[in-house]
Tab-separated table of C-alpha atoms in Angstrom:
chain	number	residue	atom	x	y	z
A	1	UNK	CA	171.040	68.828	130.622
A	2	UNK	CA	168.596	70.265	133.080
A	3	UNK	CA	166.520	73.220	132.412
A	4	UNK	CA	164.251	75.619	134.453
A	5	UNK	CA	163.147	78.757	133.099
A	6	UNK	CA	160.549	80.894	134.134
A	7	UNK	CA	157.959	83.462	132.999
A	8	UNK	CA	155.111	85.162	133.649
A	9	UNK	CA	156.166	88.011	135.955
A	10	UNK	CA	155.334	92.095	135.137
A	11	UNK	CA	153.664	94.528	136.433
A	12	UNK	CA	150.497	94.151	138.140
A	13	UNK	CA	147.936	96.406	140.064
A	14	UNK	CA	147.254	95.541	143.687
A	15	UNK	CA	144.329	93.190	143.585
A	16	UNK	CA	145.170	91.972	140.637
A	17	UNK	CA	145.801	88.430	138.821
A	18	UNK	CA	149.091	86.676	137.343
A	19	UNK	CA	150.449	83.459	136.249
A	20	UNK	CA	153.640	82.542	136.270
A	21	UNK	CA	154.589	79.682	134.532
A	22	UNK	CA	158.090	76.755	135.103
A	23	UNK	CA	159.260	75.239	131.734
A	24	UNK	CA	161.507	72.411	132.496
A	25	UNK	CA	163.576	70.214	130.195
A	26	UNK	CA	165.947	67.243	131.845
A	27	UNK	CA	163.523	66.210	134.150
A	28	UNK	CA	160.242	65.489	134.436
A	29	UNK	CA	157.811	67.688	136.619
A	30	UNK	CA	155.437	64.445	138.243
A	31	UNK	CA	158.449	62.235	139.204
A	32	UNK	CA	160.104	65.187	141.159
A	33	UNK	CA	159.202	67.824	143.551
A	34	UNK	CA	159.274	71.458	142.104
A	35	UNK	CA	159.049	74.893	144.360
A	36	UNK	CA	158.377	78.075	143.971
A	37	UNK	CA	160.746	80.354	146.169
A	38	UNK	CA	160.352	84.517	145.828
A	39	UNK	CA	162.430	87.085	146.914
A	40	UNK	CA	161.433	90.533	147.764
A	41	UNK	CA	163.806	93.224	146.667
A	42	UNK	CA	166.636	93.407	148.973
A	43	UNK	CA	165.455	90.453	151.149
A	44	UNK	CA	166.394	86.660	151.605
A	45	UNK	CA	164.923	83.672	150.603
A	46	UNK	CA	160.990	82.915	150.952
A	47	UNK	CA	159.608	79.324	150.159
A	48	UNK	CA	156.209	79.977	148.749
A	49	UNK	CA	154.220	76.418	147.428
A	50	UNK	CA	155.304	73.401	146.211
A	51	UNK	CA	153.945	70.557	144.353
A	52	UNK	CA	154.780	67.119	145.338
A	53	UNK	CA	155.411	64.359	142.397
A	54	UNK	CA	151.969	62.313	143.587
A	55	UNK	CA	150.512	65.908	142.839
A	56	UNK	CA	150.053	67.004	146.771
A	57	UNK	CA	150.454	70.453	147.054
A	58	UNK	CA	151.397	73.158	149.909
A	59	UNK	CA	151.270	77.014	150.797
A	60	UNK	CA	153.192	79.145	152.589
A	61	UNK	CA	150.818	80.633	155.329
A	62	UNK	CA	151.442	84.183	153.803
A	63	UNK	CA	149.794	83.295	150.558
A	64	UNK	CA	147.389	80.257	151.228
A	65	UNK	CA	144.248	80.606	149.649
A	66	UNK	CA	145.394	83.383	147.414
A	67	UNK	CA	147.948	80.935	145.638
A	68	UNK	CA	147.793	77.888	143.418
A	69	UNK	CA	150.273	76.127	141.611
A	70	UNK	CA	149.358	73.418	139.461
A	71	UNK	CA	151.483	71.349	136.656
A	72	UNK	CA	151.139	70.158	132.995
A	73	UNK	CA	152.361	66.978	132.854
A	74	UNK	CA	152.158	66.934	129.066
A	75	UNK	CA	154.207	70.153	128.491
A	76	UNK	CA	156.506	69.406	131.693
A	77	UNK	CA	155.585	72.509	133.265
A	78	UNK	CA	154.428	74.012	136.777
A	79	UNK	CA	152.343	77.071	137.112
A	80	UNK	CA	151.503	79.198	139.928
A	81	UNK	CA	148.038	81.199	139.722
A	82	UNK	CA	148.933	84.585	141.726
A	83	UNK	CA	145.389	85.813	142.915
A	84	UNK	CA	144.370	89.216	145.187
A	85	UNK	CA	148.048	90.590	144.790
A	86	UNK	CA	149.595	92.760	147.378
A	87	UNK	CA	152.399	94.919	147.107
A	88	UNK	CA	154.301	92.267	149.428
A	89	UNK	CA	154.399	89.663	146.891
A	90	UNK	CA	156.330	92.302	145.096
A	91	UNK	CA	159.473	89.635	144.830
A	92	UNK	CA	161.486	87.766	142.104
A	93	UNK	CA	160.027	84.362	141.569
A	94	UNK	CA	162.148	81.595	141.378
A	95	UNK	CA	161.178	77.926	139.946
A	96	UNK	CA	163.301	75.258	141.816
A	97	UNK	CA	163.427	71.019	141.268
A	98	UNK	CA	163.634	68.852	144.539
A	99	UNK	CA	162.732	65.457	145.771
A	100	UNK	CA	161.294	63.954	148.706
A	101	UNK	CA	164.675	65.478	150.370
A	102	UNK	CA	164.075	68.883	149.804
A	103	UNK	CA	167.554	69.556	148.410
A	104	UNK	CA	166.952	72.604	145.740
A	105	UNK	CA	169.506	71.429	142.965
A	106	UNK	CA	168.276	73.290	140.189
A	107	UNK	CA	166.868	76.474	140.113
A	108	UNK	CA	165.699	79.348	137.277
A	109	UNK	CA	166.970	82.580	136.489
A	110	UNK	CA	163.625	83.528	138.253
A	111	UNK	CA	160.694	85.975	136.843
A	112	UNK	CA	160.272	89.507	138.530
A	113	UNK	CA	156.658	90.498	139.695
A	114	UNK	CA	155.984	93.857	140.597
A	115	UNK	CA	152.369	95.142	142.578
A	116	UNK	CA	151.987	98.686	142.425
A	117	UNK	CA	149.655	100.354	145.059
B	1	UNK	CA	156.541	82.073	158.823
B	2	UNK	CA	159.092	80.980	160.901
B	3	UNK	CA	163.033	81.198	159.416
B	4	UNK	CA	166.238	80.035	160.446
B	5	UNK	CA	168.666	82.861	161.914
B	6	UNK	CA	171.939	83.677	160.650
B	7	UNK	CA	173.894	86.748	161.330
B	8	UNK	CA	173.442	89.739	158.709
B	9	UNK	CA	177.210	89.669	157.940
B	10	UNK	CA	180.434	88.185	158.339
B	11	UNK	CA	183.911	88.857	156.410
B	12	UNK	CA	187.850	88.505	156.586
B	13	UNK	CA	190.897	88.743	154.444
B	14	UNK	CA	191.596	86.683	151.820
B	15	UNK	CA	192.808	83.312	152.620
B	16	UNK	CA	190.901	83.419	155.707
B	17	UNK	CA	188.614	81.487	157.185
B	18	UNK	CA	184.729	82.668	158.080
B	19	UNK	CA	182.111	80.670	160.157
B	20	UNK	CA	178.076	81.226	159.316
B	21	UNK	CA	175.284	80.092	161.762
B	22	UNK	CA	172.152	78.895	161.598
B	23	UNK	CA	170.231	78.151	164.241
B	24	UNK	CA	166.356	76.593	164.567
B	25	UNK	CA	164.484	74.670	166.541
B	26	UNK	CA	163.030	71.271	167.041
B	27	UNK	CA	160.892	71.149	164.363
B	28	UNK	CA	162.918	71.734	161.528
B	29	UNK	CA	167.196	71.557	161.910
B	30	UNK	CA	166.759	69.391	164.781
B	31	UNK	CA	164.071	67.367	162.520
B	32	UNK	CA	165.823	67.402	159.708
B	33	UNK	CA	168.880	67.682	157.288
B	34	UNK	CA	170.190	70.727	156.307
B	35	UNK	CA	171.023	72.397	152.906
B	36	UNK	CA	173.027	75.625	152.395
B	37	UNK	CA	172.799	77.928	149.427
B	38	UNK	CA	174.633	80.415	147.760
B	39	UNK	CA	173.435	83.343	146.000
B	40	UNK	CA	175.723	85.566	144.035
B	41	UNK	CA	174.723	89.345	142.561
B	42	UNK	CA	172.170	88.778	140.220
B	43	UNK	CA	171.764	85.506	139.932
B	44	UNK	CA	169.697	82.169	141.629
B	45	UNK	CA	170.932	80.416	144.474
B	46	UNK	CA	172.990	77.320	143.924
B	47	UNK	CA	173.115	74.771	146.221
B	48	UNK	CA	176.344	74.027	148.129
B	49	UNK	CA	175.551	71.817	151.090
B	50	UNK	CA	173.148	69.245	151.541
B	51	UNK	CA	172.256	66.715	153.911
B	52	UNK	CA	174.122	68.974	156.779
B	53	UNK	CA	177.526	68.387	155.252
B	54	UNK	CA	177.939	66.828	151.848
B	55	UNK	CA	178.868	68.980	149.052
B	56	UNK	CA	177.354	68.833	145.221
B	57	UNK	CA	179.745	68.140	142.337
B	58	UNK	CA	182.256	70.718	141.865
B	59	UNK	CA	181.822	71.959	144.774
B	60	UNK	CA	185.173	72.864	146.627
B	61	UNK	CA	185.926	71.163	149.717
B	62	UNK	CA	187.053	74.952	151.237
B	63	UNK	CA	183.227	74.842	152.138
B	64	UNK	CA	182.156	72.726	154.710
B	65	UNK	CA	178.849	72.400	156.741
B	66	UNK	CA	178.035	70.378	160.249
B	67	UNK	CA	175.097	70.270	162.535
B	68	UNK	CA	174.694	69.963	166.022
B	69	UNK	CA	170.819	69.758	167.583
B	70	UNK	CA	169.118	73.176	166.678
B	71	UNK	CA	172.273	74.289	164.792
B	72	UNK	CA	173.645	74.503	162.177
B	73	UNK	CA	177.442	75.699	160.776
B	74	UNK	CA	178.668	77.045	157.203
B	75	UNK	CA	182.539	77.355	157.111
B	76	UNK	CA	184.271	78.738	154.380
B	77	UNK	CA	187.902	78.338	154.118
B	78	UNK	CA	190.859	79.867	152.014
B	79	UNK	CA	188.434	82.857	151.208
B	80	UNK	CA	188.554	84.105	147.794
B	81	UNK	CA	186.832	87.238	146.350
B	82	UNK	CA	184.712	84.881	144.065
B	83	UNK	CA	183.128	83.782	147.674
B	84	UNK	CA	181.218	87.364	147.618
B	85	UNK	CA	177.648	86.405	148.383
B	86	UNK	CA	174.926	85.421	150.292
B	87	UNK	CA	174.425	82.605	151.930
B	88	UNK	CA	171.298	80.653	153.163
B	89	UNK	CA	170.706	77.578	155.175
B	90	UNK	CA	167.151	76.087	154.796
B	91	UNK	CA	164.861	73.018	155.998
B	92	UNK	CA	161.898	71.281	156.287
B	93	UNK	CA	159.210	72.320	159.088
B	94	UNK	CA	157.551	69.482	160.289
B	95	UNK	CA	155.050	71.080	162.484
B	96	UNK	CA	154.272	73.823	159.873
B	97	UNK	CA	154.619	71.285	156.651
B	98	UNK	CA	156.419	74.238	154.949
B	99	UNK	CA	159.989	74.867	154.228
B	100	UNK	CA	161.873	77.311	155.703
B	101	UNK	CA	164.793	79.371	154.582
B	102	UNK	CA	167.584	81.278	156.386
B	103	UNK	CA	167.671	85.331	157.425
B	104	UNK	CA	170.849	85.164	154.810
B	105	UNK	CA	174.312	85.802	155.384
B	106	UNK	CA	176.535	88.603	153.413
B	107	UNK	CA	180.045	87.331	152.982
B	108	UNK	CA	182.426	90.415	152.198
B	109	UNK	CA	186.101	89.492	151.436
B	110	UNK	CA	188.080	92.817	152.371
C-alpha cells in the first residue's frame, strides 16, 4: 500500500526558514518522480519543485532560488528547504508521486505553513 | 506562472450532466497529455483523468475527459451530490519546464 505523509509545516515569521519533509512507504522516492504542490488558502492548485528519479530537480519561477528540495534515499523521503519566506507561500503543502508522465497518483494529506508579517 | 483556464463555476440538478474547460496553449495541452483532478472539502486532490481521457481504477465512467489542440474537456455525467468539488486540469510546460495546474472549477449540485 502506498503512503505519503507530510510534515514540517507551522508557523513561521516572514523571512524566516522551514523544512518540510515527504515520508513515503510503497514506493521508492529515486525510481519515481515526487512534487511538491501548495495551495494558498482559498486558491487552486500551484506546482512548486519537483525532483526527478535521476535526481534532476526544478522550481517554480515564484520560488527559485529561495527553494530546495532534496531526497533521502535511505529513509525514502523528499524534503523541501523553505528559505526567505513570504507571506505568499502562506499555502498547504502537498507531497505528490509521479513518473516521467506527470500523472499525480498519490498525494498526502498535505502540511499547512503559515508566514506571518 | 502561466495556468490553464477553467471557468470559476459550473452546476445542475442531479442526474444532470456538466461540461468543465480547460484551455492552454501550445506549449503545454497542445504539447502534452492531460490529467484532471478532483479535490473534495478538506482533503488532497485525487486524480481522475489522465492521459486526456483514461480514467484510474475505480473511477466511474460518468466522468469522462477529451482534448482537442489547446483544449481540453471534463464531463461529468449522472451528477450526484458526492460530485461536490473542485476540479483541476494540469500539464507539463515545455517552454517553461514547469508544470502547470488549472484556475479550478467549483462543481455545485443544486
Amino acid at each position: 500500500e502506498v503512503q505519503v505523509v507530510e510534515s514540517g509545516g507551522g508557523l513561521i515569521q516572514r523571512g524566516g526558514s522551514l523544512r518540510l519533509s515527504c515520508a513515503v512507504s510503497g514506493f521508492s522516492v529515486s525510481a519515481n518522480f515526487v512534487s511538491w504542490v501548495r495551495q494558498a488558502p482559498g486558491k487552486g492548485l500551484e506546482w512548486v519543485s519537483v525532483i526527478y528519479n535521476n535526481g534532476r530537480t526544478y522550481y517554480a519561477e515564484s520560488v527559485k532560488g529561495r527553494f530546495t528540495i532534496s531526497r533521502d534515499t535511505s529513509q525514502n523521503t523528499v524534503s523541501l528547504q523553505m528559505n526567505s519566506l513570504r507571506a505568499e507561500d502562506t499555502a498547504v503543502y502537498f507531497c505528490a508521486r509521479s513518473g516521467w508522465d506527470w500523472i499525480f497518483d498519490y498525494w498526502g494529506q498535505g502540511t499547512l505553513v503559515t508566514v506571518s508579517s | 506562472q502561466s495556468v490553464l483556464t477553467q471557468p470559476p463555476s459550473v452546476s445542475a440538478a442531479p442526474g444532470e450532466k456538466v461540461t468543465i474547460s480547460c484551455s492552454g496553449s501550445n506549449s503545454d495541452i497542445g504539447d502534452d497529455y492531460v490529467s484532471w483532478y478532483q479535490q473534495l472539502p478538506g482533503t488532497a486532490p485525487k486524480l481522475l483523468i489522465y492521459d486526456n481521457y483514461k480514467r484510474p481504477s475505480g473511477i466511474p465512467d460518468r466522468f469522462s475527459g477529451s482534448k482537442s489542440g489547446t483544449s481540453a474537456t471534463l464531463d461529468i455525467t449522472g451528477l450526484q451530490t458526492g460530485d461536490e468539488a473542485d476540479y483541476y486540469c494540469g500539464a507539463w510546460d515545455s517552454s517553461l519546464t514547469t508544470y502547470v495546474f488549472g484556475t479550478g472549477t467549483k462543481v455545485t449540485v443544486l
